[in-house]
Amino acid sequence: MTPARGACGLFITFEGIDGSGKSTQCRLLADALRDAGREVVLTREPGGSPGAEQIRRLVLEGDPDRWSAETELLLFMAARRDHLERTIEPALAAGKVVICDRFADSTRMYQGLSRGDLRAAVDQMHKLMIGREPDLTLLIDMDPSVGLARAKGRQGKEERFEDFGVELQEKMRAGFLALAQEFSNRFRIIDGARPVDAVAAEVRKHVDEVLA
Ligand code: ADP
Ligand code: TYD
């Protein structure tokens, strides 16, 4: 896919392990930028468009062994393609700030690393079907036991990945930190084990640098 380049919008993604505070920080950033007069689209993955939200239910609910690693990868990619076509690209083309709770880096980690090594397949499919990287990625880093306790405290139905346990989250944390080195031009690492306001202030500092 060739995305519509050259538009003046800004694409910001949040990444990190489950429960690290991404959704909280996405909302706070969206509110702050709207208060500052920006047009903001706040969205999430998997999901963010009607079709992708349907796929979200398939991948996040039910038995941890419901899908093979390869099938799961195809489902996440299908959801992303729909989200990109219907939500992200139109908003960027209209010059808006898009804030997305997880994006392709989560696939590089969760499908690319967690059950065998599918990273090369993830990268090839991304190039072929998505072809868009964020302008800025904020990695909320923290100890997995804290993150998992926070995530479990939510008591939702979407626990397929959380049910893989703390070892998976440890692997994801290390993987995200390595990914931040690999894509150091767009990644910023933020310590998430601090009060919400302190994390939000650092998020805002990085975003302001890019907006300037
Ligand atoms: P994520 O989207 O990364 O899974 P959430 O933003 O949903 O994380 O946060 C998980 C839980 O932790 C929520 O109950 C949220 O209110 C709480 N939380 C978020 N940020 C913090 C923080 N900095 N300190 C303490 N609790 C937090
Ligand atoms: P999310 O709702 O962001 O969970 P949390 O708020 O607990 O961080 O994402 C749900 C799960 O989906 C999360 O465990 C990570 C997983 N996921 C993937 O495995 N691959 C992907 O490409 C994406 C976007 C998410």
PDB file of C-alpha atoms and ligand atoms in Angstrom:
ATOM      1  CA  MET A   1       0.000   0.000   0.000  1.00  0.00           C
ATOM      2  CA  THR A   2       1.199   3.503  -0.715  1.00  0.00           C
ATOM      3  CA  PRO A   3      -0.141   5.800   1.966  1.00  0.00           C
ATOM      4  CA  ALA A   4      -0.962   9.414   1.224  1.00  0.00           C
ATOM      5  CA  ARG A   5       2.343  11.021   2.201  1.00  0.00           C
ATOM      6  CA  GLY A   6       2.995  14.676   2.563  1.00  0.00           C
ATOM      7  CA  ALA A   7      -0.057  15.443   4.680  1.00  0.00           C
ATOM      8  CA  CYS A   8       0.630  17.706   7.627  1.00  0.00           C
ATOM      9  CA  GLY A   9      -1.023  15.625  10.363  1.00  0.00           C
ATOM     10  CA  LEU A  10       0.950  14.054  13.158  1.00  0.00           C
ATOM     11  CA  PHE A  11       0.810  10.354  14.026  1.00  0.00           C
ATOM     12  CA  ILE A  12       1.610   9.535  17.666  1.00  0.00           C
ATOM     13  CA  THR A  13       1.514   6.020  19.102  1.00  0.00           C
ATOM     14  CA  PHE A  14       1.749   4.700  22.656  1.00  0.00           C
ATOM     15  CA  GLU A  15       3.340   1.334  23.335  1.00  0.00           C
ATOM     16  CA  GLY A  16       4.202  -0.737  26.381  1.00  0.00           C
ATOM     17  CA  ILE A  17       3.125  -3.775  28.322  1.00  0.00           C
ATOM     18  CA  ASP A  18      -0.434  -4.349  29.534  1.00  0.00           C
ATOM     19  CA  GLY A  19      -1.395  -2.038  32.379  1.00  0.00           C
ATOM     20  CA  SER A  20       1.494   0.399  31.892  1.00  0.00           C
ATOM     21  CA  GLY A  21      -0.870   3.364  31.601  1.00  0.00           C
ATOM     22  CA  LYS A  22      -1.103   3.834  27.826  1.00  0.00           C
ATOM     23  CA  SER A  23      -4.868   4.349  27.641  1.00  0.00           C
ATOM     24  CA  THR A  24      -4.779   6.826  30.535  1.00  0.00           C
ATOM     25  CA  GLN A  25      -1.980   8.826  28.912  1.00  0.00           C
ATOM     26  CA  CYS A  26      -3.607   8.738  25.454  1.00  0.00           C
ATOM     27  CA  ARG A  27      -6.750  10.317  26.897  1.00  0.00           C
ATOM     28  CA  LEU A  28      -4.849  12.977  28.847  1.00  0.00           C
ATOM     29  CA  LEU A  29      -2.756  13.892  25.816  1.00  0.00           C
ATOM     30  CA  ALA A  30      -5.825  14.102  23.577  1.00  0.00           C
ATOM     31  CA  ASP A  31      -7.553  16.409  26.082  1.00  0.00           C
ATOM     32  CA  ALA A  32      -4.476  18.608  26.428  1.00  0.00           C
ATOM     33  CA  LEU A  33      -3.978  18.984  22.675  1.00  0.00           C
ATOM     34  CA  ARG A  34      -7.671  19.716  22.118  1.00  0.00           C
ATOM     35  CA  ASP A  35      -7.486  22.391  24.819  1.00  0.00           C
ATOM     36  CA  ALA A  36      -4.553  23.826  22.896  1.00  0.00           C
ATOM     37  CA  GLY A  37      -6.773  24.080  19.800  1.00  0.00           C
ATOM     38  CA  ARG A  38      -5.604  21.019  17.851  1.00  0.00           C
ATOM     39  CA  GLU A  39      -7.919  18.658  16.018  1.00  0.00           C
ATOM     40  CA  VAL A  40      -7.282  15.227  17.534  1.00  0.00           C
ATOM     41  CA  VAL A  41      -8.403  11.720  16.648  1.00  0.00           C
ATOM     42  CA  LEU A  42      -7.986   9.360  19.597  1.00  0.00           C
ATOM     43  CA  THR A  43      -7.994   5.746  18.526  1.00  0.00           C
ATOM     44  CA  ARG A  44      -6.686   2.304  19.488  1.00  0.00           C
ATOM     45  CA  GLU A  45      -5.547  -1.068  18.237  1.00  0.00           C
ATOM     46  CA  PRO A  46      -6.729  -3.668  17.733  1.00  0.00           C
ATOM     47  CA  GLY A  47      -9.799  -1.697  16.710  1.00  0.00           C
ATOM     48  CA  GLY A  48     -10.354   1.933  15.804  1.00  0.00           C
ATOM     49  CA  SER A  49     -12.818   1.323  12.949  1.00  0.00           C
ATOM     50  CA  PRO A  50     -16.074  -0.686  12.989  1.00  0.00           C
ATOM     51  CA  GLY A  51     -14.579  -3.682  11.169  1.00  0.00           C
ATOM     52  CA  ALA A  52     -11.398  -3.665  13.225  1.00  0.00           C
ATOM     53  CA  GLU A  53     -13.426  -3.514  16.458  1.00  0.00           C
ATOM     54  CA  GLN A  54     -15.179  -6.716  15.344  1.00  0.00           C
ATOM     55  CA  ILE A  55     -11.800  -8.365  14.803  1.00  0.00           C
ATOM     56  CA  ARG A  56     -10.744  -7.077  18.255  1.00  0.00           C
ATOM     57  CA  ARG A  57     -13.342  -9.288  19.877  1.00  0.00           C
ATOM     58  CA  LEU A  58     -12.034 -12.313  17.971  1.00  0.00           C
ATOM     59  CA  VAL A  59      -8.437 -11.811  19.079  1.00  0.00           C
ATOM     60  CA  LEU A  60      -8.848 -10.580  22.654  1.00  0.00           C
ATOM     61  CA  GLU A  61     -11.617 -12.782  24.030  1.00  0.00           C
ATOM     62  CA  GLY A  62     -11.669 -16.494  24.658  1.00  0.00           C
ATOM     63  CA  ASP A  63      -9.087 -19.186  25.208  1.00  0.00           C
ATOM     64  CA  PRO A  64      -5.383 -18.190  25.061  1.00  0.00           C
ATOM     65  CA  ASP A  65      -4.863 -21.055  22.548  1.00  0.00           C
ATOM     66  CA  ARG A  66      -7.771 -20.050  20.365  1.00  0.00           C
ATOM     67  CA  TRP A  67      -5.556 -19.093  17.403  1.00  0.00           C
ATOM     68  CA  SER A  68      -2.198 -20.245  16.078  1.00  0.00           C
ATOM     69  CA  ALA A  69       0.484 -17.547  16.062  1.00  0.00           C
ATOM     70  CA  GLU A  70       0.212 -17.214  12.269  1.00  0.00           C
ATOM     71  CA  THR A  71      -3.582 -16.913  12.205  1.00  0.00           C
ATOM     72  CA  GLU A  72      -3.432 -14.346  14.976  1.00  0.00           C
ATOM     73  CA  LEU A  73      -0.915 -12.305  12.984  1.00  0.00           C
ATOM     74  CA  LEU A  74      -3.232 -12.273   9.962  1.00  0.00           C
ATOM     75  CA  LEU A  75      -6.151 -11.117  12.112  1.00  0.00           C
ATOM     76  CA  PHE A  76      -4.161  -8.241  13.652  1.00  0.00           C
ATOM     77  CA  MET A  77      -2.931  -7.199  10.201  1.00  0.00           C
ATOM     78  CA  ALA A  78      -6.455  -7.277   8.758  1.00  0.00           C
ATOM     79  CA  ALA A  79      -7.687  -5.116  11.621  1.00  0.00           C
ATOM     80  CA  ARG A  80      -4.834  -2.644  11.118  1.00  0.00           C
ATOM     81  CA  ARG A  81      -5.382  -2.343   7.383  1.00  0.00           C
ATOM     82  CA  ASP A  82      -9.052  -1.483   7.933  1.00  0.00           C
ATOM     83  CA  HIS A  83      -8.178   0.979  10.721  1.00  0.00           C
ATOM     84  CA  LEU A  84      -5.543   2.634   8.531  1.00  0.00           C
ATOM     85  CA  GLU A  85      -7.837   2.982   5.507  1.00  0.00           C
ATOM     86  CA  ARG A  86     -10.884   4.236   7.349  1.00  0.00           C
ATOM     87  CA  THR A  87      -9.588   6.156  10.348  1.00  0.00           C
ATOM     88  CA  ILE A  88      -5.869   6.947  10.403  1.00  0.00           C
ATOM     89  CA  GLU A  89      -5.050   7.969   6.818  1.00  0.00           C
ATOM     90  CA  PRO A  90      -8.131  10.205   6.353  1.00  0.00           C
ATOM     91  CA  ALA A  91      -7.385  12.008   9.634  1.00  0.00           C
ATOM     92  CA  LEU A  92      -3.706  12.551   8.784  1.00  0.00           C
ATOM     93  CA  ALA A  93      -4.657  13.746   5.301  1.00  0.00           C
ATOM     94  CA  ALA A  94      -6.943  16.308   6.956  1.00  0.00           C
ATOM     95  CA  GLY A  95      -4.019  17.554   9.044  1.00  0.00           C
ATOM     96  CA  LYS A  96      -5.209  16.140  12.363  1.00  0.00           C
ATOM     97  CA  VAL A  97      -3.176  14.730  15.220  1.00  0.00           C
ATOM     98  CA  VAL A  98      -3.827  10.983  15.463  1.00  0.00           C
ATOM     99  CA  ILE A  99      -3.133   9.437  18.881  1.00  0.00           C
ATOM    100  CA  CYS A 100      -3.204   5.660  18.738  1.00  0.00           C
ATOM    101  CA  ASP A 101      -3.113   3.302  21.741  1.00  0.00           C
ATOM    102  CA  ARG A 102      -0.778   0.588  20.313  1.00  0.00           C
ATOM    103  CA  PHE A 103       0.120   0.088  16.649  1.00  0.00           C
ATOM    104  CA  ALA A 104       2.527  -2.011  14.572  1.00  0.00           C
ATOM    105  CA  ASP A 105       5.225  -2.145  17.276  1.00  0.00           C
ATOM    106  CA  SER A 106       2.806  -4.221  19.374  1.00  0.00           C
ATOM    107  CA  THR A 107       2.565  -6.734  16.516  1.00  0.00           C
ATOM    108  CA  ARG A 108       6.377  -6.772  16.217  1.00  0.00           C
ATOM    109  CA  MET A 109       6.421  -7.741  19.905  1.00  0.00           C
ATOM    110  CA  TYR A 110       3.344  -9.831  20.669  1.00  0.00           C
ATOM    111  CA  GLN A 111       3.093 -11.765  17.393  1.00  0.00           C
ATOM    112  CA  GLY A 112       6.738 -11.335  16.312  1.00  0.00           C
ATOM    113  CA  LEU A 113       8.336 -12.478  19.558  1.00  0.00           C
ATOM    114  CA  SER A 114       5.925 -14.163  21.909  1.00  0.00           C
ATOM    115  CA  ARG A 115       5.326 -17.554  20.326  1.00  0.00           C
ATOM    116  CA  GLY A 116       8.347 -18.397  18.226  1.00  0.00           C
ATOM    117  CA  ASP A 117      10.121 -15.984  15.927  1.00  0.00           C
ATOM    118  CA  LEU A 118       7.698 -14.418  13.463  1.00  0.00           C
ATOM    119  CA  ARG A 119       9.362 -11.004  13.360  1.00  0.00           C
ATOM    120  CA  ALA A 120      10.469 -11.340   9.715  1.00  0.00           C
ATOM    121  CA  ALA A 121       6.921 -12.277   8.670  1.00  0.00           C
ATOM    122  CA  VAL A 122       5.533  -9.324  10.637  1.00  0.00           C
ATOM    123  CA  ASP A 123       7.947  -6.921   8.931  1.00  0.00           C
ATOM    124  CA  GLN A 124       7.208  -8.266   5.448  1.00  0.00           C
ATOM    125  CA  MET A 125       3.460  -8.045   5.940  1.00  0.00           C
ATOM    126  CA  HIS A 126       3.776  -4.581   7.423  1.00  0.00           C
ATOM    127  CA  LYS A 127       5.746  -3.376   4.395  1.00  0.00           C
ATOM    128  CA  LEU A 128       3.273  -4.933   1.993  1.00  0.00           C
ATOM    129  CA  MET A 129      -0.012  -3.992   3.637  1.00  0.00           C
ATOM    130  CA  ILE A 130       0.549  -1.093   6.053  1.00  0.00           C
ATOM    131  CA  GLY A 131       3.636   0.896   5.041  1.00  0.00           C
ATOM    132  CA  ARG A 132       3.117   3.581   7.657  1.00  0.00           C
ATOM    133  CA  GLU A 133       5.225   4.255  10.750  1.00  0.00           C
ATOM    134  CA  PRO A 134       4.328   6.741  13.476  1.00  0.00           C
ATOM    135  CA  ASP A 135       6.043  10.138  13.670  1.00  0.00           C
ATOM    136  CA  LEU A 136       6.489   9.659  17.416  1.00  0.00           C
ATOM    137  CA  THR A 137       6.190   6.554  19.615  1.00  0.00           C
ATOM    138  CA  LEU A 138       5.980   6.928  23.385  1.00  0.00           C
ATOM    139  CA  LEU A 139       7.039   3.760  25.185  1.00  0.00           C
ATOM    140  CA  ILE A 140       5.603   3.651  28.701  1.00  0.00           C
ATOM    141  CA  ASP A 141       8.096   1.396  30.449  1.00  0.00           C
ATOM    142  CA  MET A 142       7.530  -0.314  33.786  1.00  0.00           C
ATOM    143  CA  ASP A 143       7.950  -3.442  35.857  1.00  0.00           C
ATOM    144  CA  PRO A 144       5.607  -6.143  34.471  1.00  0.00           C
ATOM    145  CA  SER A 145       4.336  -7.277  37.878  1.00  0.00           C
ATOM    146  CA  VAL A 146       3.055  -3.749  38.554  1.00  0.00           C
ATOM    147  CA  GLY A 147       1.569  -3.469  35.069  1.00  0.00           C
ATOM    148  CA  LEU A 148      -0.148  -6.849  35.252  1.00  0.00           C
ATOM    149  CA  ALA A 149      -1.609  -6.090  38.699  1.00  0.00           C
ATOM    150  CA  ARG A 150      -3.009  -2.834  37.322  1.00  0.00           C
ATOM    151  CA  ALA A 151      -4.376  -4.554  34.204  1.00  0.00           C
ATOM    152  CA  LYS A 152      -5.980  -7.375  36.193  1.00  0.00           C
ATOM    153  CA  GLY A 153      -7.596  -4.763  38.432  1.00  0.00           C
ATOM    154  CA  ARG A 154      -9.758  -3.772  35.469  1.00  0.00           C
ATOM    155  CA  GLN A 155     -11.555  -7.152  35.468  1.00  0.00           C
ATOM    156  CA  GLY A 156     -12.659  -7.122  31.848  1.00  0.00           C
ATOM    157  CA  LYS A 157     -13.319  -9.882  29.321  1.00  0.00           C
ATOM    158  CA  GLU A 158     -10.290  -8.966  27.185  1.00  0.00           C
ATOM    159  CA  GLU A 159      -7.759 -11.048  29.066  1.00  0.00           C
ATOM    160  CA  ARG A 160      -6.432 -13.427  26.453  1.00  0.00           C
ATOM    161  CA  PHE A 161      -2.961 -11.871  26.438  1.00  0.00           C
ATOM    162  CA  GLU A 162      -2.869 -11.069  30.132  1.00  0.00           C
ATOM    163  CA  ASP A 163      -3.571 -14.784  30.714  1.00  0.00           C
ATOM    164  CA  PHE A 164      -0.223 -15.644  29.115  1.00  0.00           C
ATOM    165  CA  GLY A 165       1.268 -14.401  32.414  1.00  0.00           C
ATOM    166  CA  VAL A 166       4.133 -12.343  33.760  1.00  0.00           C
ATOM    167  CA  GLU A 167       6.875 -14.193  31.808  1.00  0.00           C
ATOM    168  CA  LEU A 168       5.355 -13.002  28.554  1.00  0.00           C
ATOM    169  CA  GLN A 169       5.181  -9.440  29.888  1.00  0.00           C
ATOM    170  CA  GLU A 170       8.872  -9.623  30.928  1.00  0.00           C
ATOM    171  CA  LYS A 171       9.777 -10.698  27.403  1.00  0.00           C
ATOM    172  CA  MET A 172       7.616  -7.937  25.934  1.00  0.00           C
ATOM    173  CA  ARG A 173       9.204  -5.302  28.156  1.00  0.00           C
ATOM    174  CA  ALA A 174      12.722  -6.297  27.081  1.00  0.00           C
ATOM    175  CA  GLY A 175      11.563  -6.488  23.468  1.00  0.00           C
ATOM    176  CA  PHE A 176      10.028  -3.014  23.550  1.00  0.00           C
ATOM    177  CA  LEU A 177      13.237  -1.555  25.005  1.00  0.00           C
ATOM    178  CA  ALA A 178      15.224  -3.205  22.190  1.00  0.00           C
ATOM    179  CA  LEU A 179      12.729  -1.893  19.635  1.00  0.00           C
ATOM    180  CA  ALA A 180      13.231   1.617  21.039  1.00  0.00           C
ATOM    181  CA  GLN A 181      16.926   1.276  20.175  1.00  0.00           C
ATOM    182  CA  GLU A 182      16.136  -0.101  16.715  1.00  0.00           C
ATOM    183  CA  PHE A 183      13.815   2.825  15.909  1.00  0.00           C
ATOM    184  CA  SER A 184      15.545   5.414  18.078  1.00  0.00           C
ATOM    185  CA  ASN A 185      14.571   8.275  15.771  1.00  0.00           C
ATOM    186  CA  ARG A 186      10.877   8.016  16.651  1.00  0.00           C
ATOM    187  CA  PHE A 187      10.839   6.237  20.068  1.00  0.00           C
ATOM    188  CA  ARG A 188      10.953   8.001  23.446  1.00  0.00           C
ATOM    189  CA  ILE A 189      11.095   5.911  26.647  1.00  0.00           C
ATOM    190  CA  ILE A 190       9.055   7.139  29.600  1.00  0.00           C
ATOM    191  CA  ASP A 191       9.157   5.720  33.152  1.00  0.00           C
ATOM    192  CA  GLY A 192       5.548   4.706  33.821  1.00  0.00           C
ATOM    193  CA  ALA A 193       5.998   3.840  37.509  1.00  0.00           C
ATOM    194  CA  ARG A 194       5.274   7.392  38.613  1.00  0.00           C
ATOM    195  CA  PRO A 195       2.091   9.343  39.369  1.00  0.00           C
ATOM    196  CA  VAL A 196      -0.195   9.917  36.376  1.00  0.00           C
ATOM    197  CA  ASP A 197       0.539  13.669  36.242  1.00  0.00           C
ATOM    198  CA  ALA A 198       4.311  13.207  36.188  1.00  0.00           C
ATOM    199  CA  VAL A 199       4.057  10.738  33.302  1.00  0.00           C
ATOM    200  CA  ALA A 200       1.659  13.079  31.464  1.00  0.00           C
ATOM    201  CA  ALA A 201       4.051  16.012  31.819  1.00  0.00           C
ATOM    202  CA  GLU A 202       6.864  14.029  30.226  1.00  0.00           C
ATOM    203  CA  VAL A 203       4.594  12.828  27.437  1.00  0.00           C
ATOM    204  CA  ARG A 204       3.626  16.431  26.732  1.00  0.00           C
ATOM    205  CA  LYS A 205       7.269  17.543  26.663  1.00  0.00           C
ATOM    206  CA  HIS A 206       8.114  15.004  23.939  1.00  0.00           C
ATOM    207  CA  VAL A 207       5.023  15.843  21.911  1.00  0.00           C
ATOM    208  CA  ASP A 208       5.710  19.578  22.114  1.00  0.00           C
ATOM    209  CA  GLU A 209       9.239  18.986  20.833  1.00  0.00           C
ATOM    210  CA  VAL A 210       7.884  17.211  17.775  1.00  0.00           C
ATOM    211  CA  LEU A 211       5.097  19.757  17.196  1.00  0.00           C
ATOM    212  CA  ALA A 212       7.647  22.572  17.376  1.00  0.00           C
TER     213      ALA A 212
HETATM  214  P1  ADP B   1      -2.873   0.284  29.603  1.00  0.00           P
HETATM  215  O1  ADP B   1      -3.729   0.992  28.603  1.00  0.00           O
HETATM  216  O2  ADP B   1      -1.415   0.463  29.335  1.00  0.00           O
HETATM  217  O3  ADP B   1      -3.244  -1.143  29.800  1.00  0.00           O
HETATM  218  P2  ADP B   1      -4.344   1.845  31.596  1.00  0.00           P
HETATM  219  O4  ADP B   1      -4.173   3.282  31.250  1.00  0.00           O
HETATM  220  O5  ADP B   1      -5.634   1.181  31.235  1.00  0.00           O
HETATM  221  O6  ADP B   1      -3.099   0.995  31.003  1.00  0.00           O
HETATM  222  O7  ADP B   1      -4.041   1.712  33.141  1.00  0.00           O
HETATM  223  C1  ADP B   1      -4.216   0.464  33.832  1.00  0.00           C
HETATM  224  C2  ADP B   1      -4.744   0.758  35.240  1.00  0.00           C
HETATM  225  O8  ADP B   1      -3.768   1.463  35.995  1.00  0.00           O
HETATM  226  C3  ADP B   1      -5.992   1.631  35.239  1.00  0.00           C
HETATM  227  O9  ADP B   1      -6.824   1.206  36.277  1.00  0.00           O
HETATM  228  C4  ADP B   1      -5.447   3.035  35.497  1.00  0.00           C
HETATM  229  O10 ADP B   1      -6.383   3.854  36.157  1.00  0.00           O
HETATM  230  C5  ADP B   1      -4.244   2.763  36.362  1.00  0.00           C
HETATM  231  N1  ADP B   1      -3.123   3.706  36.132  1.00  0.00           N
HETATM  232  C6  ADP B   1      -2.758   4.274  34.965  1.00  0.00           C
HETATM  233  N2  ADP B   1      -1.660   5.060  35.119  1.00  0.00           N
HETATM  234  C7  ADP B   1      -1.315   4.964  36.418  1.00  0.00           C
HETATM  235  C8  ADP B   1      -0.250   5.556  37.218  1.00  0.00           C
HETATM  236  N3  ADP B   1       0.680   6.362  36.677  1.00  0.00           N
HETATM  237  N4  ADP B   1      -0.208   5.231  38.513  1.00  0.00           N
HETATM  238  C9  ADP B   1      -1.127   4.392  39.067  1.00  0.00           C
HETATM  239  N5  ADP B   1      -2.160   3.809  38.383  1.00  0.00           N
HETATM  240  C10 ADP B   1      -2.249   4.096  37.074  1.00  0.00           C
HETATM  241  P1  TYD B   2      -4.857  -3.281  24.823  1.00  0.00           P
HETATM  242  O1  TYD B   2      -6.319  -3.104  24.815  1.00  0.00           O
HETATM  243  O2  TYD B   2      -4.011  -2.085  24.501  1.00  0.00           O
HETATM  244  O3  TYD B   2      -4.439  -3.895  26.221  1.00  0.00           O
HETATM  245  P2  TYD B   2      -3.861  -3.205  27.504  1.00  0.00           P
HETATM  246  O4  TYD B   2      -4.732  -2.006  27.789  1.00  0.00           O
HETATM  247  O5  TYD B   2      -3.991  -4.290  28.525  1.00  0.00           O
HETATM  248  O6  TYD B   2      -2.444  -2.835  27.228  1.00  0.00           O
HETATM  249  O7  TYD B   2      -4.417  -4.439  23.853  1.00  0.00           O
HETATM  250  C1  TYD B   2      -4.938  -5.680  24.025  1.00  0.00           C
HETATM  251  C2  TYD B   2      -3.919  -6.768  23.801  1.00  0.00           C
HETATM  252  O8  TYD B   2      -3.664  -6.939  22.404  1.00  0.00           O
HETATM  253  C3  TYD B   2      -2.588  -6.548  24.472  1.00  0.00           C
HETATM  254  O9  TYD B   2      -2.362  -7.621  25.367  1.00  0.00           O
HETATM  255  C4  TYD B   2      -1.588  -6.625  23.354  1.00  0.00           C
HETATM  256  C5  TYD B   2      -2.333  -7.288  22.221  1.00  0.00           C
HETATM  257  N1  TYD B   2      -1.909  -6.876  20.870  1.00  0.00           N
HETATM  258  C6  TYD B   2      -1.218  -7.774  20.079  1.00  0.00           C
HETATM  259  O10 TYD B   2      -0.960  -8.901  20.495  1.00  0.00           O
HETATM  260  N2  TYD B   2      -0.853  -7.416  18.819  1.00  0.00           N
HETATM  261  C7  TYD B   2      -1.134  -6.188  18.302  1.00  0.00           C
HETATM  262  O11 TYD B   2      -0.769  -5.897  17.141  1.00  0.00           O
HETATM  263  C8  TYD B   2      -1.840  -5.257  19.123  1.00  0.00           C
HETATM  264  C9  TYD B   2      -2.191  -3.904  18.590  1.00  0.00           C
HETATM  265  C10 TYD B   2      -2.219  -5.641  20.410  1.00  0.00           C
END
